[in-house]
Coordinates of C-alpha atoms and ligand atoms in Angstrom, one line a residue:
M1 CA 45.8 22.8 -63.1
Q2 CA 42.3 21.4 -62.6
N3 CA 43.4 18.8 -60.1
N4 CA 40.0 18.0 -58.6
E5 CA 38.5 16.8 -61.9
L6 CA 38.5 13.1 -62.7
I7 CA 40.8 11.7 -65.5
T8 CA 40.2 8.2 -66.7
V9 CA 42.9 6.0 -68.2
M10 CA 42.2 2.9 -70.4
G11 CA 44.8 0.2 -70.5
A12 CA 46.2 1.4 -67.2
T13 CA 48.2 -1.8 -66.7
G14 CA 49.9 -1.5 -70.1
N15 CA 53.0 0.3 -71.5
T16 CA 51.5 3.8 -71.9
G17 CA 48.5 3.7 -69.5
S18 CA 50.5 2.7 -66.5
E19 CA 53.0 5.6 -66.9
I20 CA 50.2 8.1 -67.6
T21 CA 48.3 7.0 -64.5
K22 CA 51.5 7.3 -62.3
R23 CA 52.4 10.7 -63.8
L24 CA 48.8 12.1 -63.2
L25 CA 48.7 10.7 -59.6
A26 CA 52.1 12.3 -58.9
A27 CA 50.8 15.6 -60.1
G28 CA 47.9 15.4 -57.7
H29 CA 45.1 14.5 -60.1
R30 CA 42.1 12.2 -59.4
V31 CA 42.6 9.2 -61.7
R32 CA 40.4 6.2 -62.5
A33 CA 42.5 3.4 -63.9
L34 CA 40.9 0.8 -66.1
G35 CA 42.1 -2.7 -67.0
R36 CA 40.8 -6.3 -67.0
S37 CA 42.6 -7.7 -64.0
R38 CA 42.1 -6.5 -60.4
A39 CA 45.4 -8.1 -59.4
K40 CA 47.3 -6.2 -62.0
L41 CA 45.5 -2.9 -61.1
A42 CA 46.3 -3.3 -57.4
E43 CA 49.6 -1.5 -57.6
L44 CA 47.8 1.6 -59.0
A45 CA 45.2 1.4 -56.3
V46 CA 48.0 1.5 -53.7
A47 CA 49.4 4.5 -55.6
G48 CA 46.0 6.3 -55.1
A49 CA 44.0 5.5 -58.3
E50 CA 40.4 4.4 -58.3
T51 CA 40.6 1.2 -60.2
V52 CA 37.9 -0.5 -62.3
A53 CA 38.2 -3.9 -64.0
G54 CA 36.1 -4.8 -67.0
E55 CA 36.0 -5.7 -70.7
A56 CA 36.5 -3.0 -73.3
T57 CA 34.3 -4.9 -75.7
D58 CA 31.3 -3.9 -73.5
P59 CA 30.1 -0.3 -74.2
G60 CA 28.0 -0.4 -71.1
F61 CA 31.0 -1.1 -68.9
L62 CA 33.0 1.6 -70.6
T63 CA 30.2 4.2 -70.4
E64 CA 30.0 3.8 -66.6
A65 CA 33.8 3.7 -66.4
F66 CA 34.1 7.0 -68.4
R67 CA 31.1 8.7 -66.7
G68 CA 32.1 11.9 -64.7
S69 CA 35.5 12.2 -66.4
A70 CA 36.8 15.5 -67.6
A71 CA 39.1 13.6 -70.0
V72 CA 39.9 10.0 -70.9
Y73 CA 42.9 8.3 -72.4
T74 CA 41.9 5.6 -74.9
L75 CA 43.7 2.9 -76.8
L76 CA 43.0 -0.3 -78.8
P77 CA 44.4 -3.4 -77.1
V78 CA 46.0 -6.1 -79.1
D79 CA 45.4 -9.9 -78.5
V80 CA 47.8 -12.0 -80.5
T81 CA 45.4 -15.0 -80.4
W82 CA 42.5 -13.2 -82.2
Q83 CA 41.3 -15.0 -85.3
D84 CA 40.2 -11.9 -87.0
Y85 CA 42.2 -8.9 -85.7
H86 CA 40.3 -6.1 -87.5
A87 CA 36.9 -7.4 -86.6
E88 CA 37.8 -8.0 -82.9
V89 CA 39.6 -4.7 -82.4
G90 CA 36.8 -2.9 -84.3
V91 CA 34.3 -4.1 -81.7
I92 CA 36.4 -2.4 -79.0
G93 CA 37.0 0.7 -81.1
S94 CA 33.3 1.2 -81.6
A95 CA 32.5 0.6 -77.9
V96 CA 35.1 3.2 -76.9
V97 CA 33.6 5.9 -79.1
K98 CA 30.1 5.0 -78.2
A99 CA 31.0 5.2 -74.5
V100 CA 32.7 8.5 -74.8
R101 CA 29.6 9.9 -76.4
A102 CA 27.1 8.3 -73.9
A103 CA 29.2 9.5 -70.9
G104 CA 29.4 13.0 -72.3
V105 CA 33.2 13.1 -72.1
R106 CA 34.6 16.4 -73.6
H107 CA 38.3 15.7 -74.0
V108 CA 39.9 12.5 -75.3
V109 CA 43.6 11.6 -75.8
A110 CA 43.5 8.7 -78.2
L111 CA 46.6 6.5 -78.9
S112 CA 47.0 6.0 -82.6
S113 CA 50.1 5.5 -84.7
L114 CA 52.2 6.8 -87.5
G115 CA 50.7 5.5 -90.7
A116 CA 47.1 5.8 -89.4
E117 CA 46.3 8.1 -92.3
L118 CA 46.5 5.0 -94.6
P119 CA 43.2 3.1 -94.9
S120 CA 44.8 -0.3 -95.8
G121 CA 48.0 -2.2 -96.6
T122 CA 49.6 -1.6 -93.1
G123 CA 48.5 -4.6 -91.1
F124 CA 47.7 -3.6 -87.5
L125 CA 47.8 0.1 -88.3
S126 CA 44.7 0.1 -90.6
S127 CA 42.6 -0.5 -87.5
L128 CA 44.0 2.7 -86.0
H129 CA 43.0 4.4 -89.3
D130 CA 39.4 3.1 -88.8
Q131 CA 39.5 4.3 -85.2
E132 CA 40.6 7.8 -86.3
Q133 CA 37.6 7.8 -88.7
R134 CA 35.2 6.9 -85.8
W135 CA 36.6 9.8 -83.8
A136 CA 36.2 12.2 -86.7
A137 CA 32.5 11.2 -86.9
L138 CA 31.8 11.9 -83.3
P139 CA 29.9 15.2 -83.0
G140 CA 31.6 18.0 -81.0
A141 CA 34.6 15.8 -80.2
N142 CA 37.8 17.3 -78.8
V143 CA 40.2 14.4 -79.6
L144 CA 43.9 14.6 -79.5
L145 CA 45.2 11.8 -81.8
L146 CA 48.7 10.8 -80.8
R147 CA 50.6 9.2 -83.7
P148 CA 53.8 7.7 -82.2
G149 CA 56.4 5.7 -84.1
M150 CA 57.3 2.2 -83.1
F151 CA 57.5 1.7 -79.4
F152 CA 61.0 0.7 -77.9
E153 CA 58.9 -1.8 -75.8
S154 CA 58.3 -3.8 -79.0
F155 CA 61.8 -5.0 -78.5
H156 CA 61.0 -6.6 -75.1
P157 CA 61.0 -10.1 -76.7
A158 CA 64.3 -9.5 -78.5
L159 CA 66.4 -10.6 -75.5
G160 CA 64.8 -14.0 -75.6
M161 CA 65.6 -14.5 -79.3
I162 CA 69.1 -13.2 -78.9
E163 CA 69.6 -15.6 -75.9
A164 CA 68.2 -18.6 -77.8
E165 CA 69.5 -17.9 -81.4
G166 CA 72.5 -15.6 -81.0
V167 CA 70.9 -13.2 -83.5
Y168 CA 68.0 -10.8 -83.7
G169 CA 65.6 -10.9 -86.6
D170 CA 62.3 -9.7 -88.0
S171 CA 60.9 -9.1 -91.5
V172 CA 61.9 -5.4 -91.4
A173 CA 64.7 -4.6 -93.8
P174 CA 68.0 -3.9 -91.9
D175 CA 68.5 -0.3 -93.2
V176 CA 65.0 1.2 -93.2
S177 CA 64.9 4.2 -90.9
I178 CA 61.9 4.2 -88.6
P179 CA 60.9 6.7 -85.9
M180 CA 61.0 4.8 -82.6
I181 CA 59.9 6.1 -79.2
A182 CA 59.8 5.1 -75.5
A183 CA 56.3 4.6 -74.1
R184 CA 57.3 6.9 -71.2
D185 CA 57.8 9.7 -73.6
I186 CA 54.3 9.2 -75.2
S187 CA 52.9 9.0 -71.6
E188 CA 54.4 12.3 -70.7
V189 CA 52.8 14.1 -73.7
A190 CA 49.5 12.3 -73.0
A191 CA 49.4 13.1 -69.3
R192 CA 50.1 16.8 -69.9
A193 CA 47.3 17.0 -72.5
L194 CA 44.8 15.1 -70.2
A195 CA 45.6 17.6 -67.5
A196 CA 45.6 20.8 -69.6
R197 CA 42.7 20.0 -72.0
D198 CA 43.7 23.0 -74.0
W199 CA 42.8 21.9 -77.6
S200 CA 39.5 21.8 -79.4
G201 CA 38.3 19.7 -82.3
I202 CA 40.3 16.8 -83.8
V203 CA 44.1 17.4 -83.5
V204 CA 46.8 15.1 -84.8
R205 CA 50.2 15.0 -83.0
E206 CA 53.1 12.9 -84.3
L207 CA 55.6 11.7 -81.8
L208 CA 58.8 10.6 -83.4
G209 CA 61.1 9.7 -80.5
Q210 CA 64.7 10.9 -80.0
R211 CA 65.8 9.8 -83.6
D212 CA 65.0 7.4 -86.3
L213 CA 66.6 4.0 -86.0
T214 CA 67.2 1.1 -88.3
Y215 CA 66.8 -2.5 -87.2
R216 CA 70.5 -3.0 -87.8
E217 CA 71.2 -0.1 -85.4
V218 CA 68.7 -1.4 -82.8
T219 CA 70.4 -4.8 -82.9
S220 CA 73.8 -3.2 -82.5
V221 CA 72.6 -1.1 -79.5
L222 CA 71.0 -4.2 -77.9
G223 CA 74.3 -6.1 -78.5
A224 CA 76.4 -3.4 -76.9
A225 CA 74.0 -3.4 -73.8
L226 CA 74.4 -7.2 -73.6
G227 CA 78.2 -7.1 -74.1
R228 CA 77.8 -8.9 -77.4
T229 CA 79.6 -6.9 -80.0
E230 CA 78.9 -7.8 -83.7
L231 CA 75.4 -9.2 -82.8
P232 CA 73.9 -9.9 -86.2
Y233 CA 70.5 -8.7 -87.4
V234 CA 68.8 -11.2 -89.8
Q235 CA 66.0 -10.2 -92.1
F236 CA 63.4 -13.0 -92.3
G237 CA 61.2 -13.5 -95.3
Y238 CA 57.6 -12.6 -94.9
E239 CA 56.4 -16.2 -94.9
A240 CA 59.2 -17.3 -92.5
M241 CA 58.3 -14.4 -90.1
T242 CA 54.6 -15.4 -90.2
Q243 CA 55.4 -18.9 -89.4
A244 CA 57.8 -17.9 -86.6
L245 CA 55.1 -15.8 -85.0
T246 CA 52.5 -18.6 -85.2
E247 CA 55.0 -20.9 -83.5
I248 CA 55.1 -18.6 -80.5
G249 CA 51.3 -18.4 -80.2
F250 CA 50.1 -15.7 -82.6
S251 CA 47.1 -16.6 -84.7
Q252 CA 47.7 -16.8 -88.4
N253 CA 45.7 -13.6 -88.8
V254 CA 47.5 -11.6 -86.2
A255 CA 50.9 -12.8 -87.5
S256 CA 49.9 -11.6 -90.9
Q257 CA 49.0 -8.2 -89.5
H258 CA 52.5 -7.9 -88.1
V259 CA 54.1 -8.9 -91.4
A260 CA 51.9 -6.6 -93.4
M261 CA 53.0 -3.7 -91.2
T262 CA 56.7 -4.6 -91.7
K263 CA 56.1 -4.7 -95.4
A264 CA 54.7 -1.2 -95.2
F265 CA 57.8 0.0 -93.3
N266 CA 60.0 -1.7 -95.9
E267 CA 58.2 0.0 -98.8
G268 CA 58.5 3.4 -97.1
R269 CA 54.7 3.8 -96.7
V270 CA 54.7 4.4 -92.9
V271 CA 56.4 7.8 -92.5
S272 CA 56.0 11.1 -90.6
L273 CA 53.8 13.5 -92.5
G274 CA 55.1 16.6 -90.5
G275 CA 58.8 15.7 -90.5
R276 CA 60.9 15.8 -87.3
T277 CA 60.7 19.0 -85.3
A278 CA 61.5 19.9 -81.7
E279 CA 57.8 19.4 -80.9
S280 CA 57.6 15.9 -82.4
S281 CA 60.9 14.7 -80.9
T282 CA 61.2 13.2 -77.4
P283 CA 64.1 12.7 -75.1
T284 CA 64.6 9.0 -74.2
T285 CA 67.4 7.4 -76.3
F286 CA 67.3 3.7 -77.4
E287 CA 70.6 3.3 -75.6
D288 CA 68.9 4.3 -72.3
F289 CA 66.1 1.9 -73.0
A290 CA 68.4 -1.0 -74.0
G291 CA 70.5 -0.5 -70.8
E292 CA 67.4 -0.6 -68.6
L293 CA 65.9 -3.6 -70.5
V294 CA 69.1 -5.6 -70.0
E295 CA 69.4 -4.6 -66.4
T296 CA 65.7 -5.5 -65.6
S297 CA 66.1 -8.9 -67.3
R298 CA 69.3 -9.7 -65.4
R299 CA 67.6 -8.8 -62.1
A300 CA 64.7 -11.1 -63.0
T301 CA 67.0 -14.1 -63.6
Ligands
NAP401 N1 54.0 -1.3 -80.1 C1 54.2 -0.4 -81.0 O1 55.2 -0.2 -81.6 C2 53.0 0.6 -81.3 C3 53.3 1.7 -82.1 C4 52.2 2.6 -82.4 C5 51.0 2.4 -81.8 N2 50.8 1.3 -81.0 C6 49.5 1.0 -80.5 O2 49.5 1.1 -79.0 C7 48.4 0.3 -78.5 C8 48.8 -0.5 -77.3 O3 49.2 0.4 -76.3 P1 50.1 0.0 -75.1 O4 51.3 -0.6 -75.6 O5 50.2 1.1 -74.1 O6 49.2 -1.1 -74.4 P2 49.6 -2.6 -73.9 O7 50.9 -2.5 -73.1 O8 49.5 -3.5 -75.0 O9 48.4 -2.9 -72.8 C9 47.1 -3.0 -73.2 C10 46.2 -2.6 -72.0 O10 44.8 -2.8 -72.4 C11 44.2 -3.7 -71.5 N3 43.4 -4.6 -72.2 C12 43.7 -5.6 -73.1 N4 42.6 -6.2 -73.6 C13 41.6 -5.6 -73.0 C14 40.2 -5.8 -73.1 N5 39.7 -6.7 -73.9 N6 39.4 -5.1 -72.3 C15 39.9 -4.1 -71.5 N7 41.2 -3.9 -71.4 C16 42.0 -4.6 -72.1 C17 45.4 -4.4 -70.8 O11 45.0 -4.9 -69.6 P3 45.5 -6.3 -69.0 O12 46.5 -5.9 -68.0 O13 44.3 -6.9 -68.4 O14 46.0 -7.1 -70.1 C18 46.4 -3.3 -70.8 O15 46.2 -2.5 -69.7 C19 47.9 -0.5 -79.7 O16 46.7 0.1 -80.2 C20 49.0 -0.4 -80.7 O17 48.5 -0.5 -82.1 C21 51.8 0.4 -80.7

């Protein structure tokens, strides 16, 4: 292990970045944790990280934040209020690649997604395609592109809907099988790679979770964790889903990205290219996650 060399983590207050930071610190690495909010970063500072707050739209900020790092973890944040998702996230994606180049970082672990090989027709995911293209155009880049399935954490808002409506719903068809994964399992792979830096060139790694799940099954597992047997899953139409998302604060544009992504799932266009293997599978079950989600929410109320 090269414990004395600095590793920088973007999005360190988010689902994957926070776990990566904690894992690296626990293994004795020097970690610089990036986010926007000093208050949110404070917990990581206490845990031993150097923390730096700033805007990822700013390549100058990112260049200084990445400088001196043996490896960086990068992601594209999502803001549900953006008026033009691809344009806004593209500014950040370009800034990240520019900063990696300017700071002379040799190894990058970049969070992407299943479906990122498709240039369009996948909503949010086509921005990750564009980002993969930016990495491919970076001279001499050693970039590990992690392509996970859907995060279990996407179901954080589900309990609110179940509580309010007595059902769970989305515009995903009930019986489409989708690889789904816990952020902590992505983080484990990312943290190991950031520490080992044992690949060269552009490498794609799919992460498919413990098993594929359907939304019907997800709903049934959430129902069981809540003690609500027979909790129904309701498939919303695309227009109804867009409207429901705008009612909870999404811009029309970002709502339409979500719905386009669900359409791509329904049409079987977002799939694993390599198929499930021991290497692409990860341990955490959705049952484990659902139990923890319900327990955390009960503790909070
Ligand atoms: N959800 C899924 O199912 C799924 C599946 C595949 C891929 N992905 C991809 O995963 C990525 C999100 O990863 P995640 O869930 O680990 O992140 P996350 O939980 O959404 O957190 C985002 C992080 O980025 C920071 N951030 C947000 N806007 C920023 C800005 N303008 N400048 C600087 N920092 C900013 C946030 O800081 P603050 O604390 O200040 O907000 C936070 O630390 C997205 O690219 C998404 O497409 C998601």
